[in-house]
Short mmCIF file of N, CA, C and O in Angstrom, two decimals:
data_model
loop_
_atom_site.label_atom_id
_atom_site.label_comp_id
_atom_site.label_asym_id
_atom_site.label_seq_id
_atom_site.Cartn_x
_atom_site.Cartn_y
_atom_site.Cartn_z
N MET A 1204 -101.59 228.50 -70.39
CA MET A 1204 -101.04 228.26 -69.11
C MET A 1204 -100.63 226.80 -68.95
O MET A 1204 -99.65 226.51 -68.28
N SER A 1205 -101.29 225.94 -69.60
CA SER A 1205 -100.93 224.53 -69.51
C SER A 1205 -99.60 224.26 -70.19
O SER A 1205 -98.89 223.36 -69.82
N MET A 1206 -99.25 225.08 -71.20
CA MET A 1206 -97.96 224.90 -71.87
C MET A 1206 -96.82 225.26 -70.92
O MET A 1206 -95.80 224.61 -70.91
N ARG A 1207 -97.03 226.29 -70.19
CA ARG A 1207 -95.98 226.67 -69.25
C ARG A 1207 -95.79 225.61 -68.18
O ARG A 1207 -94.69 225.30 -67.79
N ARG A 1208 -96.87 225.03 -67.76
CA ARG A 1208 -96.77 223.99 -66.73
C ARG A 1208 -96.03 222.78 -67.29
O ARG A 1208 -95.20 222.20 -66.63
N SER A 1209 -96.33 222.42 -68.51
CA SER A 1209 -95.66 221.26 -69.09
C SER A 1209 -94.19 221.57 -69.34
O SER A 1209 -93.33 220.74 -69.14
N ASN A 1210 -93.90 222.82 -69.74
CA ASN A 1210 -92.51 223.22 -69.91
C ASN A 1210 -91.80 223.23 -68.56
O ASN A 1210 -90.67 222.81 -68.46
N ASN A 1211 -92.47 223.77 -67.57
CA ASN A 1211 -91.88 223.80 -66.24
C ASN A 1211 -91.69 222.39 -65.71
O ASN A 1211 -90.70 222.10 -65.05
N GLY A 1212 -92.62 221.52 -66.00
CA GLY A 1212 -92.51 220.13 -65.56
C GLY A 1212 -91.32 219.46 -66.20
O GLY A 1212 -90.55 218.77 -65.54
N SER A 1213 -91.13 219.66 -67.51
CA SER A 1213 -89.97 219.05 -68.16
C SER A 1213 -88.68 219.71 -67.69
O SER A 1213 -87.65 219.07 -67.58
N TYR A 1214 -88.75 221.00 -67.42
CA TYR A 1214 -87.58 221.72 -66.91
C TYR A 1214 -87.20 221.17 -65.53
O TYR A 1214 -86.03 220.95 -65.23
N ASN A 1215 -88.19 220.96 -64.70
CA ASN A 1215 -87.94 220.39 -63.37
C ASN A 1215 -87.39 218.98 -63.48
O ASN A 1215 -86.51 218.59 -62.71
N ASP A 1216 -87.91 218.20 -64.45
CA ASP A 1216 -87.40 216.85 -64.65
C ASP A 1216 -85.93 216.88 -65.05
O ASP A 1216 -85.14 216.07 -64.58
N MET A 1217 -85.57 217.80 -65.94
CA MET A 1217 -84.19 217.93 -66.38
C MET A 1217 -83.29 218.35 -65.21
O MET A 1217 -82.17 217.87 -65.06
N ASN A 1218 -83.82 219.27 -64.41
CA ASN A 1218 -83.08 219.71 -63.23
C ASN A 1218 -82.87 218.55 -62.26
O ASN A 1218 -81.78 218.40 -61.70
N ASP A 1219 -83.91 217.76 -62.06
CA ASP A 1219 -83.81 216.61 -61.17
C ASP A 1219 -82.79 215.60 -61.69
O ASP A 1219 -82.00 215.05 -60.92
N ILE A 1220 -82.78 215.40 -62.99
CA ILE A 1220 -81.82 214.46 -63.59
C ILE A 1220 -80.40 214.98 -63.41
O ILE A 1220 -79.49 214.24 -63.03
N ARG A 1221 -80.19 216.26 -63.66
CA ARG A 1221 -78.86 216.85 -63.48
C ARG A 1221 -78.42 216.78 -62.03
O ARG A 1221 -77.27 216.45 -61.73
N ASN A 1222 -79.34 217.12 -61.14
CA ASN A 1222 -79.01 217.06 -59.71
C ASN A 1222 -78.67 215.64 -59.28
O ASN A 1222 -77.71 215.42 -58.53
N SER A 1223 -79.43 214.68 -59.75
CA SER A 1223 -79.16 213.30 -59.38
C SER A 1223 -77.83 212.83 -59.99
O SER A 1223 -77.09 212.08 -59.35
N GLU A 1224 -77.49 213.29 -61.20
CA GLU A 1224 -76.20 212.93 -61.80
C GLU A 1224 -75.05 213.55 -61.01
O GLU A 1224 -74.03 212.91 -60.77
N ILE A 1225 -75.23 214.80 -60.60
CA ILE A 1225 -74.20 215.48 -59.81
C ILE A 1225 -74.02 214.77 -58.47
O ILE A 1225 -72.89 214.52 -58.03
N ILE A 1226 -75.13 214.45 -57.84
CA ILE A 1226 -75.07 213.75 -56.55
C ILE A 1226 -74.42 212.37 -56.73
O ILE A 1226 -73.60 211.94 -55.90
N GLU A 1227 -74.75 211.69 -57.80
CA GLU A 1227 -74.15 210.38 -58.06
C GLU A 1227 -72.65 210.49 -58.30
O GLU A 1227 -71.86 209.68 -57.81
N GLN A 1228 -72.23 211.53 -59.01
CA GLN A 1228 -70.79 211.75 -59.23
C GLN A 1228 -70.08 212.03 -57.91
O GLN A 1228 -68.99 211.53 -57.64
N GLU A 1229 -70.71 212.86 -57.08
CA GLU A 1229 -70.12 213.15 -55.78
C GLU A 1229 -70.03 211.89 -54.93
O GLU A 1229 -69.02 211.66 -54.25
N ASN A 1230 -71.08 211.08 -54.97
CA ASN A 1230 -71.06 209.82 -54.22
C ASN A 1230 -69.96 208.89 -54.72
O ASN A 1230 -69.28 208.24 -53.92
N ASP A 1231 -69.79 208.82 -56.05
CA ASP A 1231 -68.73 207.99 -56.61
C ASP A 1231 -67.36 208.49 -56.16
O ASP A 1231 -66.48 207.69 -55.82
N GLN A 1232 -67.18 209.80 -56.17
CA GLN A 1232 -65.91 210.37 -55.75
C GLN A 1232 -65.65 210.07 -54.27
O GLN A 1232 -64.55 209.68 -53.88
N LEU A 1233 -66.67 210.25 -53.44
CA LEU A 1233 -66.53 209.97 -52.01
C LEU A 1233 -66.27 208.48 -51.78
O LEU A 1233 -65.48 208.10 -50.90
N LEU A 1234 -66.93 207.64 -52.57
CA LEU A 1234 -66.73 206.20 -52.45
C LEU A 1234 -65.29 205.82 -52.82
O LEU A 1234 -64.67 205.00 -52.15
N ASN A 1235 -64.76 206.45 -53.86
CA ASN A 1235 -63.37 206.19 -54.25
C ASN A 1235 -62.40 206.65 -53.15
O ASN A 1235 -61.43 205.95 -52.84
N ASN A 1236 -62.66 207.81 -52.57
CA ASN A 1236 -61.83 208.30 -51.46
C ASN A 1236 -61.89 207.35 -50.27
O ASN A 1236 -60.87 207.03 -49.66
N LEU A 1237 -63.10 206.89 -49.96
CA LEU A 1237 -63.28 205.97 -48.84
C LEU A 1237 -62.59 204.64 -49.13
O LEU A 1237 -61.97 204.06 -48.24
N SER A 1238 -62.68 204.18 -50.35
CA SER A 1238 -62.02 202.92 -50.71
C SER A 1238 -60.51 203.04 -50.55
O SER A 1238 -59.85 202.12 -50.07
N GLY A 1239 -59.95 204.17 -50.91
CA GLY A 1239 -58.52 204.40 -50.72
C GLY A 1239 -58.14 204.40 -49.26
O GLY A 1239 -57.11 203.82 -48.88
N LYS A 1240 -58.96 205.03 -48.44
CA LYS A 1240 -58.68 205.07 -47.01
C LYS A 1240 -58.79 203.68 -46.39
O LYS A 1240 -57.99 203.30 -45.53
N VAL A 1241 -59.78 202.91 -46.82
CA VAL A 1241 -59.94 201.55 -46.32
C VAL A 1241 -58.73 200.69 -46.71
O VAL A 1241 -58.21 199.91 -45.92
N ALA A 1242 -58.26 200.84 -47.95
CA ALA A 1242 -57.09 200.09 -48.40
C ALA A 1242 -55.86 200.48 -47.59
O ALA A 1242 -55.05 199.62 -47.21
N ALA A 1243 -55.71 201.76 -47.29
CA ALA A 1243 -54.57 202.21 -46.48
C ALA A 1243 -54.66 201.63 -45.07
O ALA A 1243 -53.65 201.19 -44.51
N LEU A 1244 -55.85 201.64 -44.49
CA LEU A 1244 -56.03 201.07 -43.15
C LEU A 1244 -55.76 199.57 -43.15
O LEU A 1244 -55.17 199.03 -42.21
N LYS A 1245 -56.18 198.89 -44.20
CA LYS A 1245 -55.93 197.45 -44.30
C LYS A 1245 -54.43 197.18 -44.37
O LYS A 1245 -53.92 196.29 -43.68
N SER A 1246 -53.73 197.96 -45.17
CA SER A 1246 -52.28 197.80 -45.28
C SER A 1246 -51.60 198.08 -43.94
O SER A 1246 -50.70 197.35 -43.52
N LEU A 1247 -52.04 199.11 -43.25
CA LEU A 1247 -51.48 199.45 -41.95
C LEU A 1247 -51.74 198.34 -40.93
O LEU A 1247 -50.85 197.98 -40.16
N THR A 1248 -52.94 197.79 -40.97
CA THR A 1248 -53.28 196.70 -40.06
C THR A 1248 -52.41 195.48 -40.31
O THR A 1248 -51.93 194.83 -39.37
N ILE A 1249 -52.17 195.16 -41.56
CA ILE A 1249 -51.32 194.03 -41.91
C ILE A 1249 -49.90 194.29 -41.43
O ILE A 1249 -49.24 193.40 -40.86
N ASP A 1250 -49.40 195.51 -41.62
CA ASP A 1250 -48.06 195.86 -41.16
C ASP A 1250 -47.95 195.76 -39.64
O ASP A 1250 -46.95 195.28 -39.10
N ILE A 1251 -48.99 196.19 -38.94
CA ILE A 1251 -48.99 196.09 -37.47
C ILE A 1251 -48.96 194.63 -37.06
O ILE A 1251 -48.24 194.24 -36.14
N GLY A 1252 -49.75 193.80 -37.73
CA GLY A 1252 -49.76 192.36 -37.43
C GLY A 1252 -48.39 191.73 -37.64
O GLY A 1252 -47.94 190.93 -36.81
N ASN A 1253 -47.73 192.09 -38.73
CA ASN A 1253 -46.39 191.55 -38.99
C ASN A 1253 -45.40 192.01 -37.92
O ASN A 1253 -44.56 191.24 -37.47
N GLU A 1254 -45.50 193.27 -37.53
CA GLU A 1254 -44.61 193.79 -36.49
C GLU A 1254 -44.85 193.08 -35.16
O GLU A 1254 -43.90 192.77 -34.44
N VAL A 1255 -46.10 192.81 -34.84
CA VAL A 1255 -46.43 192.11 -33.59
C VAL A 1255 -45.82 190.70 -33.62
O VAL A 1255 -45.26 190.24 -32.61
N LYS A 1256 -45.92 190.02 -34.75
CA LYS A 1256 -45.33 188.68 -34.86
C LYS A 1256 -43.82 188.72 -34.66
O LYS A 1256 -43.25 187.87 -33.96
N GLU A 1257 -43.15 189.70 -35.28
CA GLU A 1257 -41.70 189.83 -35.11
C GLU A 1257 -41.33 190.14 -33.67
O GLU A 1257 -40.37 189.57 -33.13
N GLN A 1258 -42.09 191.02 -33.02
CA GLN A 1258 -41.81 191.36 -31.63
C GLN A 1258 -42.04 190.16 -30.72
O GLN A 1258 -41.30 189.96 -29.75
N ASN A 1259 -43.06 189.34 -31.00
CA ASN A 1259 -43.29 188.14 -30.20
C ASN A 1259 -42.13 187.16 -30.33
O ASN A 1259 -41.72 186.54 -29.35
N LYS A 1260 -41.60 187.00 -31.55
CA LYS A 1260 -40.44 186.13 -31.74
C LYS A 1260 -39.25 186.66 -30.93
O LYS A 1260 -38.54 185.89 -30.28
N TYR A 1261 -39.04 187.96 -30.99
CA TYR A 1261 -37.94 188.58 -30.25
C TYR A 1261 -38.11 188.37 -28.74
O TYR A 1261 -37.17 188.02 -28.04
N LEU A 1262 -39.34 188.57 -28.25
CA LEU A 1262 -39.59 188.41 -26.81
C LEU A 1262 -39.43 186.95 -26.39
O LEU A 1262 -38.92 186.67 -25.30
N ASN A 1263 -39.84 186.02 -27.23
CA ASN A 1263 -39.66 184.60 -26.91
C ASN A 1263 -38.17 184.26 -26.83
O ASN A 1263 -37.74 183.50 -25.95
N GLY A 1264 -37.38 184.82 -27.73
CA GLY A 1264 -35.94 184.62 -27.69
C GLY A 1264 -35.33 185.19 -26.41
O GLY A 1264 -34.47 184.57 -25.79
N MET A 1265 -35.79 186.38 -26.03
CA MET A 1265 -35.30 186.99 -24.79
C MET A 1265 -35.70 186.15 -23.58
O MET A 1265 -34.92 185.99 -22.63
N ASP A 1266 -36.90 185.60 -23.60
CA ASP A 1266 -37.36 184.75 -22.50
C ASP A 1266 -36.45 183.52 -22.36
O ASP A 1266 -36.06 183.16 -21.24
N ASP A 1267 -36.11 182.92 -23.49
CA ASP A 1267 -35.21 181.77 -23.45
C ASP A 1267 -33.84 182.16 -22.89
O ASP A 1267 -33.26 181.43 -22.08
N ASP A 1268 -33.33 183.31 -23.32
CA ASP A 1268 -32.03 183.77 -22.83
C ASP A 1268 -32.07 184.05 -21.33
O ASP A 1268 -31.13 183.69 -20.60
N PHE A 1269 -33.14 184.67 -20.85
CA PHE A 1269 -33.25 184.94 -19.42
C PHE A 1269 -33.37 183.65 -18.62
O PHE A 1269 -32.82 183.55 -17.52
N ASN A 1270 -34.11 182.69 -19.15
CA ASN A 1270 -34.21 181.41 -18.45
C ASN A 1270 -32.85 180.73 -18.35
O ASN A 1270 -32.51 180.15 -17.32
N PHE A 1271 -32.07 180.80 -19.42
CA PHE A 1271 -30.72 180.24 -19.40
C PHE A 1271 -29.86 180.96 -18.37
O PHE A 1271 -29.16 180.34 -17.57
N GLY A 1272 -29.93 182.28 -18.36
CA GLY A 1272 -29.16 183.08 -17.40
C GLY A 1272 -29.58 182.80 -15.98
O GLY A 1272 -28.75 182.73 -15.06
N GLU A 1273 -30.88 182.63 -15.77
CA GLU A 1273 -31.38 182.34 -14.43
C GLU A 1273 -30.87 180.99 -13.95
O GLU A 1273 -30.45 180.86 -12.79
N GLY A 1274 -30.86 180.02 -14.82
CA GLY A 1274 -30.34 178.70 -14.44
C GLY A 1274 -28.86 178.75 -14.13
O GLY A 1274 -28.39 178.15 -13.15
N LEU A 1275 -28.12 179.48 -14.95
CA LEU A 1275 -26.68 179.61 -14.73
C LEU A 1275 -26.39 180.35 -13.43
O LEU A 1275 -25.53 179.92 -12.64
N LEU A 1276 -27.11 181.42 -13.19
CA LEU A 1276 -26.91 182.19 -11.96
C LEU A 1276 -27.32 181.38 -10.74
O LEU A 1276 -26.65 181.42 -9.70
N GLY A 1277 -28.40 180.62 -10.86
CA GLY A 1277 -28.85 179.79 -9.73
C GLY A 1277 -27.83 178.74 -9.36
O GLY A 1277 -27.54 178.52 -8.17
N SER A 1278 -27.26 178.08 -10.38
CA SER A 1278 -26.26 177.06 -10.08
C SER A 1278 -24.99 177.68 -9.49
O SER A 1278 -24.36 177.12 -8.60
N THR A 1279 -24.62 178.86 -9.96
CA THR A 1279 -23.45 179.55 -9.42
C THR A 1279 -23.68 179.94 -7.96
O THR A 1279 -22.78 179.78 -7.12
N MET A 1280 -24.88 180.42 -7.66
CA MET A 1280 -25.18 180.79 -6.28
C MET A 1280 -25.15 179.56 -5.37
O MET A 1280 -24.69 179.65 -4.22
N LYS A 1281 -25.62 178.43 -5.85
CA LYS A 1281 -25.58 177.20 -5.04
C LYS A 1281 -24.13 176.81 -4.76
O LYS A 1281 -23.78 176.43 -3.64
N ARG A 1282 -23.29 176.91 -5.76
CA ARG A 1282 -21.87 176.58 -5.57
C ARG A 1282 -21.22 177.54 -4.56
O ARG A 1282 -20.43 177.12 -3.71
N LEU A 1283 -21.56 178.83 -4.67
CA LEU A 1283 -20.99 179.80 -3.73
C LEU A 1283 -21.46 179.53 -2.30
O LEU A 1283 -20.69 179.68 -1.35
N GLN A 1284 -22.71 179.14 -2.15
CA GLN A 1284 -23.22 178.84 -0.81
C GLN A 1284 -22.51 177.63 -0.22
O GLN A 1284 -22.16 177.62 0.96
N VAL A 1285 -22.31 176.61 -1.06
CA VAL A 1285 -21.61 175.42 -0.57
C VAL A 1285 -20.17 175.77 -0.21
O VAL A 1285 -19.65 175.37 0.84
N MET A 1286 -19.53 176.55 -1.05
CA MET A 1286 -18.15 176.94 -0.82
C MET A 1286 -18.06 177.83 0.43
O MET A 1286 -17.14 177.68 1.24
N ALA A 1287 -19.00 178.73 0.61
CA ALA A 1287 -18.98 179.61 1.77
C ALA A 1287 -19.23 178.82 3.05
O ALA A 1287 -18.65 179.12 4.10
N ALA A 1288 -20.05 177.79 2.97
CA ALA A 1288 -20.33 176.99 4.15
C ALA A 1288 -19.11 176.17 4.55
O ALA A 1288 -18.86 175.94 5.74
N LYS A 1289 -18.32 175.73 3.57
CA LYS A 1289 -17.16 174.91 3.86
C LYS A 1289 -15.93 175.73 4.22
O LYS A 1289 -15.03 175.24 4.89
N SER A 1290 -15.85 176.94 3.76
CA SER A 1290 -14.62 177.71 3.95
C SER A 1290 -14.68 178.55 5.21
O SER A 1290 -15.69 178.64 5.89
N ASN A 1291 -13.57 179.20 5.46
CA ASN A 1291 -13.50 180.02 6.67
C ASN A 1291 -14.06 181.42 6.42
O ASN A 1291 -14.40 181.79 5.30
N LYS A 1292 -14.09 182.20 7.44
CA LYS A 1292 -14.67 183.55 7.37
C LYS A 1292 -13.78 184.50 6.56
O LYS A 1292 -14.29 185.41 5.93
N ARG A 1293 -12.52 184.26 6.56
CA ARG A 1293 -11.60 185.11 5.81
C ARG A 1293 -11.90 185.03 4.30
O ARG A 1293 -11.93 186.05 3.61
N PHE A 1294 -12.13 183.84 3.81
CA PHE A 1294 -12.45 183.67 2.39
C PHE A 1294 -13.78 184.34 2.05
O PHE A 1294 -13.93 184.97 1.01
N THR A 1295 -14.75 184.24 2.94
CA THR A 1295 -16.05 184.88 2.73
C THR A 1295 -15.88 186.39 2.66
O THR A 1295 -16.51 187.05 1.82
N LEU A 1296 -15.01 186.94 3.51
CA LEU A 1296 -14.75 188.37 3.49
C LEU A 1296 -14.13 188.78 2.14
O LEU A 1296 -14.53 189.78 1.54
N TYR A 1297 -13.18 187.99 1.65
CA TYR A 1297 -12.58 188.27 0.34
C TYR A 1297 -13.64 188.22 -0.77
O TYR A 1297 -13.65 189.05 -1.67
N LEU A 1298 -14.50 187.27 -0.67
CA LEU A 1298 -15.55 187.11 -1.68
C LEU A 1298 -16.49 188.32 -1.68
O LEU A 1298 -16.84 188.85 -2.74
N VAL A 1299 -16.87 188.78 -0.51
CA VAL A 1299 -17.76 189.94 -0.40
C VAL A 1299 -17.05 191.20 -0.92
O VAL A 1299 -17.64 191.99 -1.67
N CYS A 1300 -15.80 191.36 -0.57
CA CYS A 1300 -15.04 192.53 -1.05
C CYS A 1300 -14.88 192.50 -2.56
O CYS A 1300 -15.00 193.53 -3.24
N PHE A 1301 -14.58 191.33 -3.09
CA PHE A 1301 -14.45 191.20 -4.54
C PHE A 1301 -15.77 191.53 -5.24
O PHE A 1301 -15.79 192.26 -6.23
N SER A 1302 -16.88 191.01 -4.73
CA SER A 1302 -18.20 191.29 -5.31
C SER A 1302 -18.51 192.78 -5.27
O SER A 1302 -19.01 193.35 -6.24
N PHE A 1303 -18.21 193.41 -4.14
CA PHE A 1303 -18.45 194.84 -4.02
C PHE A 1303 -17.58 195.63 -5.00
O PHE A 1303 -18.02 196.59 -5.62
N GLY A 1304 -16.32 195.22 -5.15
CA GLY A 1304 -15.42 195.88 -6.09
C GLY A 1304 -15.91 195.75 -7.53
O GLY A 1304 -15.87 196.70 -8.31
N VAL A 1305 -16.37 194.56 -7.89
CA VAL A 1305 -16.91 194.37 -9.25
C VAL A 1305 -18.14 195.24 -9.45
O VAL A 1305 -18.31 195.86 -10.50
N PHE A 1306 -18.99 195.31 -8.44
CA PHE A 1306 -20.18 196.16 -8.53
C PHE A 1306 -19.79 197.62 -8.75
O PHE A 1306 -20.36 198.30 -9.62
N LEU A 1307 -18.82 198.11 -8.00
CA LEU A 1307 -18.39 199.50 -8.17
C LEU A 1307 -17.77 199.74 -9.54
O LEU A 1307 -18.01 200.78 -10.17
N LEU A 1308 -16.99 198.79 -10.01
CA LEU A 1308 -16.38 198.91 -11.34
C LEU A 1308 -17.46 199.00 -12.42
O LEU A 1308 -17.40 199.87 -13.29
N ILE A 1309 -18.43 198.14 -12.34
CA ILE A 1309 -19.53 198.17 -13.32
C ILE A 1309 -20.31 199.48 -13.21
O ILE A 1309 -20.68 200.08 -14.21
N TYR A 1310 -20.51 199.94 -11.99
CA TYR A 1310 -21.23 201.21 -11.77
C TYR A 1310 -20.50 202.38 -12.45
O TYR A 1310 -21.10 203.19 -13.13
N TYR A 1311 -19.19 202.45 -12.28
CA TYR A 1311 -18.42 203.55 -12.87
C TYR A 1311 -18.33 203.43 -14.38
O TYR A 1311 -18.28 204.43 -15.08
N ILE A 1312 -18.30 202.22 -14.88
CA ILE A 1312 -18.26 202.02 -16.34
C ILE A 1312 -19.58 202.46 -16.98
O ILE A 1312 -19.59 203.15 -17.98
N ILE A 1313 -20.66 202.10 -16.36
CA ILE A 1313 -21.99 202.47 -16.88
C ILE A 1313 -22.22 203.97 -16.75
O ILE A 1313 -22.76 204.61 -17.66
N LYS A 1314 -21.81 204.53 -15.65
CA LYS A 1314 -22.05 205.95 -15.40
C LYS A 1314 -21.15 206.75 -16.30
O LYS A 1314 -21.37 207.60 -16.99
#
């Protein structure tokens, strides 16, 4: 009976070794899969960062353009106010009609 126990003990040891090798192989495979996913996420994160930098440059450029437009429009409005204050009511009426006509023209072009 002691022989069977020793045989069973060595059999169990062999089984344990095989099981641990199988588990280790599975762990290695899962680790490789996880490493690939981490590399993909890292690449995606870098791409997102680059895209954010490009979008920030674009937005800064738009901000500069809007500031320029705002300054130009502000100075034009000041000139119109001065001109309207100095001129007669007939000229102001022409100016309002012209502005309304331009607005309608742009509206129909866009639509």
